[in-house]
Amino acid sequence: MTLTESENYLKLGAQLTDTHESIWQRLGACGTWWTGADRVAAMAEVRSALQCNLCDKRSEALSPMMVTGEHDSISNLSPEAIDLVHRLTTDPGRLSKEWALGIIESIGEEAYVELATLVCVQYVIDSFARSLDLPLRELPAPGTGQPSRVRPEGVGDVGAWVSQTVDKTLANVSRAGSLVPETESLWREVVQAHYSRGPQFAELVWDRELSRPQVELLASTVSALNECFY
Amino acid sequence: MDCEVNIDQLEAGAKIPSGELLVRYGESAVRQDSDLKKIRGDLEAEVGSMGIIEAAATISAFEGLNRIADVTGIQLDIGLADESADFRMTLGLDAYAGASSTQTAGSPARADDVMGIFR
């Protein structure tokens, strides 16, 4: 029997897609600051954002703040939470500190970080599927329970827009979501599986299907398209 | 092996094996262009199916990494600021919105190893 292109990718990439499945279900679980239902609603908004008229108009405007209106939302999340999800999904390179602080004032710093981290993890998994023309995963079933709303110790101002662990043993991007450790662990898991892969990250020569220069060329291309300074 | 990416020739593939196709695949995947399937097929002919999966894994990882960096407003690590100090302006990176999050421009210097970039 001949496999289709998608079936071939799924078979060859089984280790990665197994990791995705494990992470995906935990994205729908109750978080530290958001319920499982909230988190799954946010995941639906991530996909909705890609067809949002306001996001489309803003992405074409000289400045996103020149275009006002309401997002084409499909959930009962607050307008600020929806704006966070939609803008992070569709126009991440033009987020500003002023905008972020406005959202944080409304929903809280920890809730902002949890929602943002959730969007980023989902975006990795959805983007992988789109890059290979694989079907997108069905949204997970929302988990039960109530958020513990516990802020971790050892976090503070390290010069970012949000508090992070003050322990500088990691790259700044690796501690970006450290205000919400439980959700951050999903973030680290997906990045490890896709890119950094433990101690291998420190080596200049990688034993992978693509060489390190090939991987970093792709990384540079994506970062330039997203206008990401970091 | 030459591990230095030639940033002046990024769009042409930086003289890296299959570089031009890798860049085109990255562009097409991020933009979800209509030529994605064709470019993926062209690249797969050069790097194989596992190479394509690795490429897709990298593209999607950086779609997420870019977003987490931008939404949390992190600064460049000191080593990263030094490492990029001599080409950020040339490439126009200092004009990106996220540049305003970093307070230190850095002094042009190369790290001794990979982890030194993130000190």
Tab-separated table of C-alpha atoms in Angstrom:
chain	number	residue	atom	x	y	z
A	1	MET	CA	0.000	0.000	0.000
A	2	THR	CA	1.320	3.440	-0.908
A	3	LEU	CA	1.194	6.087	1.790
A	4	THR	CA	-0.090	9.551	0.980
A	5	GLU	CA	2.307	12.435	1.524
A	6	SER	CA	0.611	13.328	4.827
A	7	GLU	CA	0.584	9.723	6.037
A	8	ASN	CA	4.284	9.461	5.206
A	9	TYR	CA	5.113	12.594	7.213
A	10	LEU	CA	3.015	11.365	10.140
A	11	LYS	CA	4.756	7.996	10.079
A	12	LEU	CA	8.267	9.406	9.805
A	13	GLY	CA	7.594	12.162	12.323
A	14	ALA	CA	5.800	9.925	14.812
A	15	GLN	CA	8.084	10.830	17.705
A	16	LEU	CA	7.320	14.503	17.239
A	17	THR	CA	3.598	14.053	16.704
A	18	ASP	CA	3.388	11.843	19.802
A	19	THR	CA	4.935	14.697	21.758
A	20	HIS	CA	2.399	17.063	20.223
A	21	GLU	CA	-0.477	14.858	21.273
A	22	SER	CA	0.733	14.747	24.864
A	23	ILE	CA	1.220	18.511	25.038
A	24	TRP	CA	-2.049	19.211	23.214
A	25	GLN	CA	-4.196	17.484	25.792
A	26	ARG	CA	-2.449	19.355	28.618
A	27	LEU	CA	-3.096	22.662	26.854
A	28	GLY	CA	-6.776	21.974	27.487
A	29	ALA	CA	-6.292	21.206	31.181
A	30	CYS	CA	-7.079	23.654	33.948
A	31	GLY	CA	-4.253	26.179	34.224
A	32	THR	CA	-2.880	28.237	37.072
A	33	TRP	CA	-4.846	31.377	36.152
A	34	TRP	CA	-7.356	30.185	33.547
A	35	THR	CA	-9.845	27.323	33.593
A	36	GLY	CA	-9.662	24.505	31.074
A	37	ALA	CA	-12.708	25.953	29.314
A	38	ASP	CA	-11.009	29.355	29.069
A	39	ARG	CA	-7.867	27.801	27.651
A	40	VAL	CA	-9.717	25.819	25.010
A	41	ALA	CA	-11.716	28.941	24.132
A	42	ALA	CA	-8.423	30.768	23.638
A	43	MET	CA	-7.199	27.967	21.395
A	44	ALA	CA	-10.315	28.369	19.270
A	45	GLU	CA	-9.604	32.101	19.092
A	46	VAL	CA	-6.074	31.420	17.799
A	47	ARG	CA	-7.558	29.721	14.774
A	48	SER	CA	-10.341	32.258	14.440
A	49	ALA	CA	-7.782	35.086	14.381
A	50	LEU	CA	-6.459	33.885	11.053
A	51	GLN	CA	-9.828	34.757	9.488
A	52	CYS	CA	-10.478	37.910	11.546
A	53	ASN	CA	-11.331	41.003	9.473
A	54	LEU	CA	-9.940	43.411	12.061
A	55	CYS	CA	-6.646	41.507	12.252
A	56	ASP	CA	-6.486	41.480	8.461
A	57	LYS	CA	-7.009	45.252	8.229
A	58	ARG	CA	-4.525	45.915	11.007
A	59	SER	CA	-1.848	43.777	9.425
A	60	GLU	CA	-2.083	45.921	6.297
A	61	ALA	CA	-2.062	49.241	8.171
A	62	LEU	CA	1.070	51.282	8.748
A	63	SER	CA	0.403	50.940	12.457
A	64	PRO	CA	-2.018	48.404	13.928
A	65	MET	CA	-3.321	51.009	16.350
A	66	MET	CA	-4.598	53.115	13.434
A	67	VAL	CA	-7.407	50.610	12.895
A	68	THR	CA	-10.103	50.270	15.531
A	69	GLY	CA	-12.990	47.863	15.768
A	70	GLU	CA	-13.915	44.512	17.223
A	71	HIS	CA	-12.315	41.185	16.526
A	72	ASP	CA	-14.336	38.406	14.911
A	73	SER	CA	-14.350	36.417	18.119
A	74	ILE	CA	-16.015	33.098	18.823
A	75	SER	CA	-15.721	32.936	22.602
A	76	ASN	CA	-16.835	34.631	25.792
A	77	LEU	CA	-13.336	35.661	26.772
A	78	SER	CA	-12.923	39.334	27.669
A	79	PRO	CA	-12.165	41.779	24.832
A	80	GLU	CA	-8.654	42.276	26.238
A	81	ALA	CA	-7.941	38.545	26.321
A	82	ILE	CA	-9.256	38.215	22.770
A	83	ASP	CA	-7.094	41.131	21.633
A	84	LEU	CA	-4.046	39.461	23.197
A	85	VAL	CA	-4.741	36.166	21.442
A	86	HIS	CA	-5.546	37.716	18.060
A	87	ARG	CA	-2.677	40.191	17.913
A	88	LEU	CA	-0.127	37.677	19.143
A	89	THR	CA	-1.352	35.230	16.525
A	90	THR	CA	-1.466	37.563	13.540
A	91	ASP	CA	0.925	40.480	14.115
A	92	PRO	CA	3.491	39.623	16.806
A	93	GLY	CA	6.259	41.827	15.446
A	94	ARG	CA	4.350	45.038	16.186
A	95	LEU	CA	3.299	44.501	19.774
A	96	SER	CA	4.229	47.379	22.063
A	97	LYS	CA	4.906	47.773	25.753
A	98	GLU	CA	2.086	50.298	26.052
A	99	TRP	CA	-0.357	47.828	24.542
A	100	ALA	CA	0.898	44.988	26.727
A	101	LEU	CA	0.604	47.021	29.924
A	102	GLY	CA	-2.970	47.915	28.987
A	103	ILE	CA	-3.880	44.240	28.623
A	104	ILE	CA	-2.045	43.361	31.836
A	105	GLU	CA	-3.915	46.056	33.730
A	106	SER	CA	-7.161	44.429	32.658
A	107	ILE	CA	-6.502	40.690	33.009
A	108	GLY	CA	-3.479	40.571	35.327
A	109	GLU	CA	0.186	39.878	34.712
A	110	GLU	CA	0.133	36.147	35.412
A	111	ALA	CA	-2.995	35.576	33.323
A	112	TYR	CA	-1.354	37.512	30.473
A	113	VAL	CA	1.725	35.291	30.561
A	114	GLU	CA	-0.271	32.079	30.795
A	115	LEU	CA	-2.490	33.004	27.863
A	116	ALA	CA	0.465	34.194	25.779
A	117	THR	CA	2.455	31.036	26.474
A	118	LEU	CA	-0.533	28.879	25.608
A	119	VAL	CA	-0.924	30.676	22.269
A	120	CYS	CA	2.773	30.202	21.484
A	121	VAL	CA	2.718	26.469	22.212
A	122	GLN	CA	-0.396	26.006	20.100
A	123	TYR	CA	1.091	28.090	17.310
A	124	VAL	CA	4.128	25.804	17.145
A	125	ILE	CA	1.973	22.699	16.813
A	126	ASP	CA	-0.484	24.227	14.339
A	127	SER	CA	2.310	25.757	12.278
A	128	PHE	CA	4.073	22.391	12.034
A	129	ALA	CA	0.875	20.867	10.653
A	130	ARG	CA	0.337	23.704	8.167
A	131	SER	CA	3.936	23.506	6.957
A	132	LEU	CA	3.398	19.869	6.034
A	133	ASP	CA	-0.262	20.116	4.943
A	134	LEU	CA	-1.282	17.878	7.820
A	135	PRO	CA	-4.788	18.229	9.249
A	136	LEU	CA	-4.996	20.513	12.283
A	137	ARG	CA	-5.707	18.750	15.551
A	138	GLU	CA	-9.182	18.919	17.015
A	139	LEU	CA	-9.271	21.172	20.046
A	140	PRO	CA	-8.753	19.230	23.285
A	141	ALA	CA	-11.567	18.561	25.702
A	142	PRO	CA	-11.508	21.218	28.433
A	143	GLY	CA	-10.225	19.938	31.754
A	144	THR	CA	-12.079	20.420	34.998
A	145	GLY	CA	-10.992	22.129	38.207
A	146	GLN	CA	-10.304	25.648	39.371
A	147	PRO	CA	-7.086	27.625	38.833
A	148	SER	CA	-4.851	27.713	41.898
A	149	ARG	CA	-3.786	31.316	41.178
A	150	VAL	CA	-0.446	30.803	42.885
A	151	ARG	CA	2.374	33.152	41.859
A	152	PRO	CA	5.750	31.384	42.030
A	153	GLU	CA	8.567	32.581	44.218
A	154	GLY	CA	11.807	33.905	42.768
A	155	VAL	CA	10.233	36.028	40.034
A	156	GLY	CA	10.647	39.754	39.527
A	157	ASP	CA	11.571	42.567	37.182
A	158	VAL	CA	14.444	41.523	34.922
A	159	GLY	CA	13.845	44.207	32.317
A	160	ALA	CA	11.070	42.540	30.326
A	161	TRP	CA	7.425	43.646	30.128
A	162	VAL	CA	6.470	40.890	32.552
A	163	SER	CA	8.046	39.370	35.646
A	164	GLN	CA	10.316	36.401	35.130
A	165	THR	CA	12.565	34.219	37.207
A	166	VAL	CA	15.476	36.304	38.448
A	167	ASP	CA	17.783	33.288	38.148
A	168	LYS	CA	19.765	34.054	34.972
A	169	THR	CA	20.973	30.566	34.143
A	170	LEU	CA	18.968	30.440	30.933
A	171	ALA	CA	18.605	32.525	27.798
A	172	ASN	CA	16.048	35.269	28.286
A	173	VAL	CA	13.747	33.573	25.783
A	174	SER	CA	13.921	30.367	27.816
A	175	ARG	CA	12.592	32.077	30.947
A	176	ALA	CA	10.000	34.239	29.157
A	177	GLY	CA	7.059	32.279	30.563
A	178	SER	CA	8.549	31.520	33.968
A	179	LEU	CA	5.807	33.444	35.770
A	180	VAL	CA	3.520	30.472	35.062
A	181	PRO	CA	5.744	27.389	35.529
A	182	GLU	CA	3.123	24.760	34.760
A	183	THR	CA	2.250	26.173	31.340
A	184	GLU	CA	5.874	27.136	30.731
A	185	SER	CA	6.827	23.466	31.058
A	186	LEU	CA	4.694	22.746	27.962
A	187	TRP	CA	6.509	25.518	26.147
A	188	ARG	CA	9.915	24.109	27.023
A	189	GLU	CA	8.822	20.632	26.035
A	190	VAL	CA	7.740	21.670	22.558
A	191	VAL	CA	10.847	23.788	21.917
A	192	GLN	CA	13.109	20.965	23.091
A	193	ALA	CA	11.380	18.540	20.737
A	194	HIS	CA	11.453	20.882	17.759
A	195	TYR	CA	14.765	22.659	18.085
A	196	SER	CA	17.089	22.762	21.079
A	197	ARG	CA	17.105	19.053	22.076
A	198	GLY	CA	19.012	19.232	25.325
A	199	PRO	CA	22.817	19.405	25.428
A	200	GLN	CA	23.002	19.176	21.615
A	201	PHE	CA	22.011	22.827	21.491
A	202	ALA	CA	25.481	23.837	22.678
A	203	GLU	CA	27.203	21.983	19.819
A	204	LEU	CA	28.040	23.688	16.532
A	205	VAL	CA	27.759	20.443	14.599
A	206	TRP	CA	24.434	18.623	14.850
A	207	ASP	CA	23.716	15.007	13.998
A	208	ARG	CA	20.305	15.673	12.464
A	209	GLU	CA	18.615	15.491	9.104
A	210	LEU	CA	19.611	19.120	8.509
A	211	SER	CA	22.955	20.642	9.517
A	212	ARG	CA	23.080	23.378	12.111
A	213	PRO	CA	23.765	26.076	9.484
A	214	GLN	CA	20.707	24.856	7.546
A	215	VAL	CA	18.554	24.972	10.679
A	216	GLU	CA	19.812	28.422	11.661
A	217	LEU	CA	19.208	29.706	8.127
A	218	LEU	CA	15.574	28.649	8.450
A	219	ALA	CA	15.402	30.204	11.910
A	220	SER	CA	16.755	33.492	10.552
A	221	THR	CA	14.278	33.441	7.678
A	222	VAL	CA	11.269	32.953	9.947
A	223	SER	CA	12.481	35.567	12.433
A	224	ALA	CA	13.025	38.117	9.660
A	225	LEU	CA	9.533	37.517	8.254
A	226	ASN	CA	8.053	37.974	11.725
A	227	GLU	CA	10.237	41.060	12.282
A	228	CYS	CA	11.388	39.591	15.573
A	229	PHE	CA	14.227	41.599	17.107
A	230	TYR	CA	15.251	38.942	19.616
B	1	MET	CA	32.307	22.438	8.049
B	2	ASP	CA	31.656	26.140	7.556
B	3	CYS	CA	29.211	27.058	10.311
B	4	GLU	CA	29.068	30.786	9.671
B	5	VAL	CA	25.854	31.951	7.993
B	6	ASN	CA	26.618	34.549	5.323
B	7	ILE	CA	24.064	37.178	6.294
B	8	ASP	CA	24.717	39.299	3.212
B	9	GLN	CA	23.352	36.533	1.046
B	10	LEU	CA	20.542	35.282	3.244
B	11	GLU	CA	17.848	35.320	0.569
B	12	ALA	CA	20.102	33.453	-1.827
B	13	GLY	CA	20.652	30.773	0.771
B	14	ALA	CA	23.859	32.114	2.327
B	15	LYS	CA	25.922	29.555	0.394
B	16	ILE	CA	24.533	26.801	2.604
B	17	PRO	CA	23.589	23.482	0.965
B	18	SER	CA	19.964	23.706	-0.270
B	19	GLY	CA	19.956	27.182	1.285
B	20	GLU	CA	17.873	28.928	-1.344
B	21	LEU	CA	15.150	26.281	-1.184
B	22	LEU	CA	15.211	26.295	2.606
B	23	VAL	CA	14.636	30.058	2.601
B	24	ARG	CA	11.835	29.723	0.042
B	25	TYR	CA	10.200	26.955	2.073
B	26	GLY	CA	10.421	29.064	5.222
B	27	GLU	CA	8.857	32.041	3.461
B	28	SER	CA	6.095	29.985	1.886
B	29	ALA	CA	5.264	28.171	5.121
B	30	VAL	CA	5.107	31.338	7.228
B	31	ARG	CA	2.988	33.157	4.657
B	32	GLN	CA	0.986	30.056	3.739
B	33	ASP	CA	1.614	30.812	0.096
B	34	SER	CA	-0.071	28.868	-2.675
B	35	ASP	CA	3.295	27.463	-3.804
B	36	LEU	CA	3.966	25.750	-0.466
B	37	LYS	CA	3.343	22.230	-1.763
B	38	LYS	CA	5.578	22.690	-4.797
B	39	ILE	CA	8.453	24.229	-2.855
B	40	ARG	CA	8.180	21.532	-0.204
B	41	GLY	CA	8.405	18.917	-2.958
B	42	ASP	CA	11.432	20.621	-4.507
B	43	LEU	CA	13.177	20.790	-1.141
B	44	GLU	CA	12.241	17.231	-0.263
B	45	ALA	CA	13.956	16.070	-3.461
B	46	GLU	CA	17.180	17.524	-2.027
B	47	VAL	CA	16.964	16.857	1.715
B	48	GLY	CA	14.592	13.878	1.898
B	49	SER	CA	11.368	13.374	3.846
B	50	MET	CA	13.088	13.476	7.232
B	51	GLY	CA	14.833	16.671	6.191
B	52	ILE	CA	11.458	18.227	5.409
B	53	ILE	CA	10.120	17.206	8.812
B	54	GLU	CA	13.190	18.771	10.435
B	55	ALA	CA	12.629	21.933	8.405
B	56	ALA	CA	8.955	22.106	9.389
B	57	ALA	CA	9.909	21.529	13.026
B	58	THR	CA	12.373	24.424	12.860
B	59	ILE	CA	9.997	26.805	11.118
B	60	SER	CA	7.225	26.135	13.605
B	61	ALA	CA	9.576	26.369	16.592
B	62	PHE	CA	10.613	29.854	15.533
B	63	GLU	CA	7.035	30.884	14.845
B	64	GLY	CA	6.557	30.235	18.560
B	65	LEU	CA	9.922	31.556	19.755
B	66	ASN	CA	9.401	34.852	17.910
B	67	ARG	CA	5.985	35.239	19.496
B	68	ILE	CA	7.025	34.486	23.072
B	69	ALA	CA	9.918	36.935	22.769
B	70	ASP	CA	7.716	39.686	21.338
B	71	VAL	CA	4.762	39.290	23.700
B	72	THR	CA	6.877	39.276	26.865
B	73	GLY	CA	9.171	42.121	25.774
B	74	ILE	CA	12.372	40.360	26.716
B	75	GLN	CA	15.685	42.091	26.204
B	76	LEU	CA	18.564	40.669	24.222
B	77	ASP	CA	20.922	38.695	26.449
B	78	ILE	CA	24.189	40.582	26.913
B	79	GLY	CA	26.058	38.066	24.785
B	80	LEU	CA	23.435	38.229	22.057
B	81	ALA	CA	23.621	42.030	22.001
B	82	ASP	CA	27.403	41.847	21.604
B	83	GLU	CA	27.182	39.111	18.987
B	84	SER	CA	24.783	41.090	16.802
B	85	ALA	CA	26.072	44.620	17.460
B	86	ASP	CA	27.988	44.842	14.181
B	87	PHE	CA	25.213	43.740	11.844
B	88	ARG	CA	21.878	44.663	13.438
B	89	MET	CA	21.971	48.175	11.984
B	90	THR	CA	23.119	46.957	8.567
B	91	LEU	CA	20.261	44.491	8.353
B	92	GLY	CA	17.714	46.977	9.643
B	93	LEU	CA	16.959	44.906	12.744
B	94	ASP	CA	17.228	47.939	15.027
B	95	ALA	CA	14.145	49.330	13.296
B	96	TYR	CA	11.974	46.429	14.461
B	97	ALA	CA	9.393	47.321	17.115
B	98	GLY	CA	10.916	44.820	19.518
B	99	ALA	CA	14.234	46.676	19.493
B	100	SER	CA	12.838	49.184	21.964
B	101	SER	CA	12.709	46.479	24.637
B	102	THR	CA	16.498	46.178	24.757
B	103	GLN	CA	18.361	48.909	26.608
B	104	THR	CA	21.938	47.838	25.804
B	105	ALA	CA	23.237	48.046	22.229
B	106	GLY	CA	26.202	45.788	23.008
B	107	SER	CA	29.800	45.944	21.803
B	108	PRO	CA	30.761	43.931	18.707
B	109	ALA	CA	32.269	40.672	19.933
B	110	ARG	CA	32.012	36.980	19.177
B	111	ALA	CA	31.191	34.554	21.971
B	112	ASP	CA	33.571	31.676	22.655
B	113	ASP	CA	30.797	29.121	22.340
B	114	VAL	CA	27.060	28.798	21.749
B	115	MET	CA	26.067	29.204	25.375
B	116	GLY	CA	28.225	32.308	25.644
B	117	ILE	CA	25.769	34.051	23.353
B	118	PHE	CA	23.072	33.739	26.010
B	119	ARG	CA	25.050	34.900	29.035
